[in-house]
Amino acid sequence: MTPPTVDDHIAGDAPQPDDAKVRVTIDDVRAVGLCVNGSRAWFSRHGLDFRAFLQSGLPAADILATGDAMALRAVEQARARTARQSQEGV
């Protein structure tokens, strides 16, 4: 049996905010228990700009495009944060 992929998990989720508008930040990464040094290596492996990420985050769609299950955890956190901020009017 093949393990589920990020795409399988997302396909089963309820509708989400537009991932192009959700930005994943280093705070989201930390909130799900991922370390900064490991994140730096992860960004390098996936050809993503870690400095740009630290400065302003990256669109969730870019993070999800890696197909990495750990990336999904950070995206889910960013989605939840974005939803909370929308409800609070931030």
Short mmCIF file of C-alpha atoms in Angstrom, two decimals:
data_model
loop_
_atom_site.label_atom_id
_atom_site.label_comp_id
_atom_site.label_asym_id
_atom_site.label_seq_id
_atom_site.Cartn_x
_atom_site.Cartn_y
_atom_site.Cartn_z
CA MET A 1 0.00 0.00 0.00
CA THR A 2 1.34 3.43 -0.95
CA PRO A 3 1.50 6.00 1.87
CA PRO A 4 -0.70 9.08 1.42
CA THR A 5 0.88 12.13 -0.18
CA VAL A 6 0.33 15.80 0.56
CA ASP A 7 -2.00 15.94 -2.46
CA ASP A 8 -4.08 13.07 -1.05
CA HIS A 9 -4.38 14.85 2.28
CA ILE A 10 -5.30 18.19 0.72
CA ALA A 11 -7.88 16.56 -1.54
CA GLY A 12 -9.65 15.28 1.56
CA ASP A 13 -9.63 18.63 3.37
CA ALA A 14 -12.58 20.98 3.50
CA PRO A 15 -12.28 24.01 1.20
CA GLN A 16 -9.41 26.25 2.24
CA PRO A 17 -8.63 29.93 1.75
CA ASP A 18 -6.89 30.69 -1.51
CA ASP A 19 -3.40 29.31 -0.85
CA ALA A 20 -1.86 31.95 -3.12
CA LYS A 21 -3.04 34.55 -0.56
CA VAL A 22 -1.94 32.62 2.55
CA ARG A 23 1.69 33.35 3.43
CA VAL A 24 3.66 30.87 5.50
CA THR A 25 6.09 32.58 7.89
CA ILE A 26 8.88 31.42 10.16
CA ASP A 27 6.44 31.84 13.06
CA ASP A 28 4.20 29.21 11.44
CA VAL A 29 7.17 26.86 11.07
CA ARG A 30 8.11 27.33 14.73
CA ALA A 31 4.49 26.93 15.87
CA VAL A 32 4.35 23.39 14.48
CA GLY A 33 7.63 22.45 16.17
CA LEU A 34 9.98 22.60 13.21
CA CYS A 35 13.45 24.03 13.86
CA VAL A 36 14.96 26.96 11.99
CA ASN A 37 18.22 25.17 11.12
CA GLY A 38 16.36 22.18 9.72
CA SER A 39 14.10 24.55 7.82
CA ARG A 40 17.11 26.26 6.25
CA ALA A 41 18.35 22.90 4.93
CA TRP A 42 14.84 21.99 3.75
CA PHE A 43 14.56 25.25 1.78
CA SER A 44 17.94 24.60 0.17
CA ARG A 45 16.92 21.05 -0.85
CA HIS A 46 13.75 22.39 -2.46
CA GLY A 47 15.39 25.35 -4.21
CA LEU A 48 13.47 27.95 -2.19
CA ASP A 49 14.92 31.26 -0.97
CA PHE A 50 15.23 31.00 2.82
CA ARG A 51 16.20 34.67 3.26
CA ALA A 52 13.12 35.84 1.36
CA PHE A 53 11.07 33.48 3.50
CA LEU A 54 12.48 34.96 6.71
CA GLN A 55 11.80 38.51 5.50
CA SER A 56 8.24 38.16 4.27
CA GLY A 57 7.16 34.53 4.19
CA LEU A 58 6.19 32.63 1.06
CA PRO A 59 2.82 31.84 -0.49
CA ALA A 60 1.36 28.60 0.83
CA ALA A 61 0.98 27.39 -2.76
CA ASP A 62 4.78 27.57 -3.21
CA ILE A 63 5.37 25.56 -0.05
CA LEU A 64 2.72 22.97 -0.98
CA ALA A 65 4.24 22.58 -4.45
CA THR A 66 7.16 20.75 -2.82
CA GLY A 67 4.84 17.83 -2.03
CA ASP A 68 6.42 17.51 1.42
CA ALA A 69 4.23 16.34 4.31
CA MET A 70 6.06 18.52 6.86
CA ALA A 71 5.40 21.52 4.64
CA LEU A 72 1.69 20.77 4.92
CA ARG A 73 1.88 21.15 8.71
CA ALA A 74 3.27 24.68 8.35
CA VAL A 75 0.69 25.53 5.68
CA GLU A 76 -2.16 24.30 7.87
CA GLN A 77 -0.85 26.52 10.68
CA ALA A 78 -0.65 29.50 8.29
CA ARG A 79 -4.20 28.83 7.09
CA ALA A 80 -5.47 28.77 10.67
CA ARG A 81 -3.57 31.96 11.53
CA THR A 82 -4.90 33.71 8.43
CA ALA A 83 -8.46 32.67 9.26
CA ARG A 84 -8.07 33.92 12.85
CA GLN A 85 -6.68 37.23 11.65
CA SER A 86 -9.55 37.64 9.17
CA GLN A 87 -12.09 37.04 11.93
CA GLU A 88 -10.31 39.50 14.22
CA GLY A 89 -10.05 42.08 11.46
CA VAL A 90 -6.24 42.17 11.55
#
